[in-house]
C-alpha positions in Angstrom: 0.0 0.0 0.0 1.2 3.5 -0.8 2.3 5.6 2.1 0.5 8.9 2.6 2.7 11.8 3.6 1.4 15.3 4.6 3.8 18.2 4.7 2.9 21.6 6.0 4.7 24.7 4.9 5.6 23.0 1.6 5.7 26.0 -0.7 9.4 27.0 -0.2 12.6 26.5 1.8 13.0 23.2 3.7 9.4 22.2 3.1 9.7 22.2 -0.7 13.2 20.6 -0.6 11.8 17.9 1.7 8.9 17.1 -0.7 11.4 16.6 -3.6 13.7 14.5 -1.5 10.9 12.3 -0.2 9.9 11.5 -3.8 13.5 10.7 -4.5 13.5 8.2 -1.7 10.1 6.7 -2.6 8.3 7.7 -5.7 5.3 5.6 -4.7 4.2 7.8 -1.8 1.0 9.9 -2.0 2.4 13.3 -1.1 -0.1 15.8 0.2 1.2 19.4 0.4 -0.3 21.9 2.7 0.1 25.6 1.9 -1.6 28.8 3.0 -3.6 29.4 -0.2 -4.7 27.8 -3.4 -2.3 29.6 -5.6 0.8 28.6 -3.5 -0.5 25.0 -3.3 -0.9 24.7 -7.1 2.4 26.5 -7.9 4.2 24.1 -5.5 2.5 21.1 -7.0 3.6 22.2 -10.5 7.2 22.7 -9.3 7.3 19.2 -7.8 5.7 17.5 -10.8 8.2 19.3 -13.1 11.0 17.1 -11.7 8.8 14.1 -10.6 6.1 13.9 -13.4 4.9 10.4 -12.3 4.4 11.4 -8.6 1.1 11.4 -6.9 0.8 14.8 -5.4 -2.4 16.4 -3.9 -2.9 19.7 -2.2 -4.8 21.2 0.7 -5.1 24.8 1.8 -4.5 25.7 5.5 -3.3 28.6 7.5 -1.9 27.2 10.7 -2.4 30.5 12.4 -6.2 30.3 11.9 -8.2 27.8 13.8 -11.1 27.8 11.4 -8.7 27.0 8.6 -7.1 24.2 10.7 -10.4 22.6 11.6 -11.7 22.8 8.0 -8.5 21.1 6.6 -8.7 18.4 9.2 -12.2 17.6 8.2 -11.2 17.5 4.5 -8.3 15.2 5.3 -10.5 12.9 7.3 -12.8 12.6 4.3 -10.0 12.2 1.8 -7.7 9.6 3.5 -8.2 6.5 5.6 -4.8 6.9 7.3 -1.7 9.2 7.4 1.7 7.5 7.6 3.8 10.7 8.0 2.9 14.2 9.0 5.7 16.7 8.7 4.8 19.7 10.9 7.1 22.1 9.2 5.2 25.4 8.7 6.4 28.3 10.8 6.9 32.0 11.0 9.4 34.4 12.5 7.8 37.9 12.1 9.8 41.1 12.3 13.1 39.6 13.3 15.8 42.0 14.7 19.5 41.5 15.3 20.9 42.8 18.5 24.3 44.0 17.2 25.3 45.1 20.7 24.9 41.6 22.0 26.7 40.2 18.9 29.7 42.5 19.6 29.7 41.5 23.2 29.8 37.8 22.1 32.7 38.6 19.9 34.6 40.1 22.8 33.8 37.3 25.2 34.5 34.4 22.8 30.9 33.3 22.6 30.2 34.6 19.1 30.3 31.1 17.4 27.7 29.8 19.9 25.6 32.8 19.3 25.9 32.5 15.5 24.8 28.9 15.5 21.9 29.2 18.0 21.0 32.9 17.7 20.9 32.9 21.5 20.8 36.5 22.7 21.0 38.2 19.3 17.6 37.5 17.7 14.4 39.1 18.8 10.9 39.2 17.2 7.9 41.4 17.5 4.7 39.3 18.0 1.0 40.2 17.9 -2.4 38.7 18.5 -4.1 36.9 15.7 -7.8 36.7 14.9 -8.4 33.9 17.4 -6.9 36.1 20.2 -3.8 34.0 20.4 -0.2 35.1 20.0 0.6 34.7 16.3 3.9 32.9 16.6 2.7 30.4 19.2 -0.5 29.8 17.2 1.2 29.2 13.8 4.4 27.4 14.9 2.8 25.1 17.6 -0.9 25.4 18.5 -2.3 25.1 15.0 -0.2 22.0 14.4 -1.3 20.6 17.8 -5.0 21.1 17.0 -4.4 19.5 13.5 -2.8 16.4 15.1 -5.6 16.1 17.7 -8.2 16.4 14.9 -6.4 13.7 12.9 -5.9 11.1 15.6 -8.3 8.7 13.8 -6.0 8.7 10.8 -2.8 8.4 12.9 -3.6 5.9 15.6 -4.3 2.2 15.4 -3.0 1.6 11.9 -1.3 -1.6 10.8 2.0 0.2 10.7 3.2 3.0 13.0 2.4 6.6 12.0 4.9 9.4 12.4 4.9 13.1 13.5 8.0 15.0 12.6 8.2 18.5 13.9 10.6 21.1 12.5 12.1 22.6 15.7 15.3 24.6 16.0 18.6 24.9 17.8 17.2 28.2 18.9 14.7 26.3 21.1 15.8 27.4 24.6 14.3 26.8 28.0 15.4 30.4 29.0 12.9 31.8 26.5 10.0 29.7 27.7 7.7 30.2 30.7 4.8 28.0 31.7 3.1 31.1 33.1 3.5 32.9 29.7 3.6 29.9 27.3 2.3 32.0 24.4 5.2 34.4 25.1 3.0 37.5 25.1 5.5 39.4 27.4 8.8 38.4 25.8 10.8 39.3 22.7 11.9 35.8 21.7 8.6 34.3 20.6 10.2 32.0 17.9 12.6 30.4 20.4 9.7 30.0 22.9 7.5 28.3 20.3 10.2 25.9 19.3 11.0 24.9 22.9 7.2 24.4 23.3 7.4 22.1 20.3 10.1 20.0 21.9 8.0 19.7 25.1 4.9 18.7 23.1 6.7 16.0 21.2 8.0 14.4 24.3 4.5 14.1 25.8 2.9 12.9 22.6 5.2 9.9 22.6 4.3 9.1 26.2 0.6 9.4 25.4 0.4 7.7 21.9 3.3 5.3 21.3 1.1 2.4 22.5 -1.5 3.4 19.8 1.2 3.3 17.1 1.9 7.0 16.8 5.5 8.3 17.2 6.8 11.8 17.4 10.2 13.3 16.6 11.8 16.7 16.4 14.4 17.9 14.0 16.6 21.0 13.5 17.3 21.9 9.9 20.3 24.1 10.9 20.9 27.6 9.5 19.2 27.5 6.1 19.1 30.4 3.7 15.3 30.7 3.1 12.6 33.3 2.9 12.5 33.4 6.7 16.2 33.9 7.0 16.4 36.6 4.3 14.0 38.8 6.3 16.5 39.1 9.1 18.9 41.3 7.1 18.7 43.2 3.8 19.4 40.9 0.8 22.5 42.8 -0.3 24.0 42.3 3.1 23.4 38.5 2.9 25.2 38.5 -0.4 28.2 40.2 1.2 28.1 37.7 4.1 27.7 34.5 2.1 31.5 33.9 1.6 32.0 34.3 5.3 29.1 31.9 6.1 30.6 29.3 3.8 33.8 29.7 5.8 32.0 29.5 9.1 30.6 26.1 8.1 34.1 24.6 8.6 33.6 25.4 12.3 29.8 25.3 12.6 28.4 22.1 11.3 24.8 23.4 11.7 25.3 25.9 8.9 23.5 23.7 6.4 22.8 26.8 4.3 20.7 25.2 1.5 17.2 23.8 2.0 18.3 20.5 0.5 20.9 20.1 3.2 18.5 21.4 5.9 16.0 18.6 5.1 18.6 15.9 5.8 17.3 14.9 9.3 13.7 14.9 8.0 14.5 12.5 5.2 16.7 10.4 7.5 13.8 9.9 9.9 11.6 8.8 6.9 13.9 5.8 6.6 14.1 4.8 10.3 11.9 2.5 12.4 10.3 4.7 15.1 10.4 2.0 17.8 14.2 2.3 17.7 14.4 6.1 18.1 14.9 8.0 21.4 11.9 10.2 22.2 14.3 12.5 24.2 16.6 13.3 21.2 16.5 16.0 18.6 17.9 15.1 15.2 20.0 17.9 13.7 20.8 18.3 10.0 24.5 19.0 9.7 26.9 19.7 6.9 30.6 19.4 6.9 32.9 22.1 5.6 33.3 20.2 2.4 29.5 19.9 2.0 28.7 16.4 3.2 25.3 16.2 4.9 24.7 14.0 7.9 22.5 13.7 10.9 23.6 14.3 14.5 21.3 13.2 17.4 21.5 15.5 20.5 19.6 15.1 23.8 16.7 17.4 24.3 17.1 20.0 27.0 13.6 19.4 28.4 12.2 18.6 31.9 9.6 15.9 31.5 7.5 17.3 34.4 7.4 20.7 32.7 6.4 19.0 29.5 3.5 17.3 31.1 2.3 20.5 32.7 2.5 22.3 29.4 0.6 19.6 27.7 -2.2 20.0 30.2 -2.3 23.7 29.4 -2.5 22.9 25.7 -5.5 20.7 26.4 -7.2 23.4 28.5 -6.6 26.0 25.7 -7.9 23.5 23.1 -11.1 23.0 25.1 -11.5 26.8 25.6 -10.9 27.7 21.9 -12.8 24.9 20.3 -16.0 25.7 22.2 -16.2 28.7 19.8 -16.1 26.5 16.7 -18.4 23.6 17.7 -20.1 23.8 14.3 -16.9 22.7 12.6 -16.5 19.6 14.8 -17.9 16.2 13.9 
């Protein structure tokens, strides 16, 4: 039987590269690409079919930052498929990113600059806002929309003949110091992206505890530093062009500088080929690239407290109950 693979955020960057690489691994899969609008979905499908004309590619439209959109696409997927084998929870946003050059200079003086450049710790801030559902936009798009999608698709993910997989795109920027249980949407902070990615790591840990016995397994990956639409918004394009030779040089010392979306999708594709029962639920799989351009995967222990993860999961369930009461007409 063909495997059904759903990829969110498939229109560009790591998502698009992932779609192409998955078809290179197994041209028999049914690839379902999820993008924010019809035009992007169709354009992405055309791009993929241009290099894989025999592939079976379908599309769905979903804005992960809009709960009505998430609930509608979940209903559509439940009607369309009997099961889902892989769900790549890849869509994400980093609005209005700002570089703290003062902090970067301090890192240079204190010898911490390489760590800062590979994790963005202390040098990257974002300006967040409320969305139409009254949720913080970054939290809603990067985590909560995906969480609701997974919850709505449990009937397609659990109890199948073979295990189903959730693979979340996290980040090395996921840091406990940016996350707070009392402000888990990060309304009061300036590092909403980092907070949302740490929340992703926490969620994945608990999902394994709750659903492994039902045949559903969850993993988190870091694509490394990839030059994509998201990255290019951090600095003016002309400045990136000036910095690129330096970044290629840094890659000899910073293996997480994957730079290209193709390299950034390495861990995603590696997990596609693994048996989930043999994976460690407390590990994040990092896409890495050597200075000479060889891609590989490096597992690293997640910096998460399992008790905090459980408490956060309960808060997600409470928020789910509170928000879905408004949209009961979209629930089966």
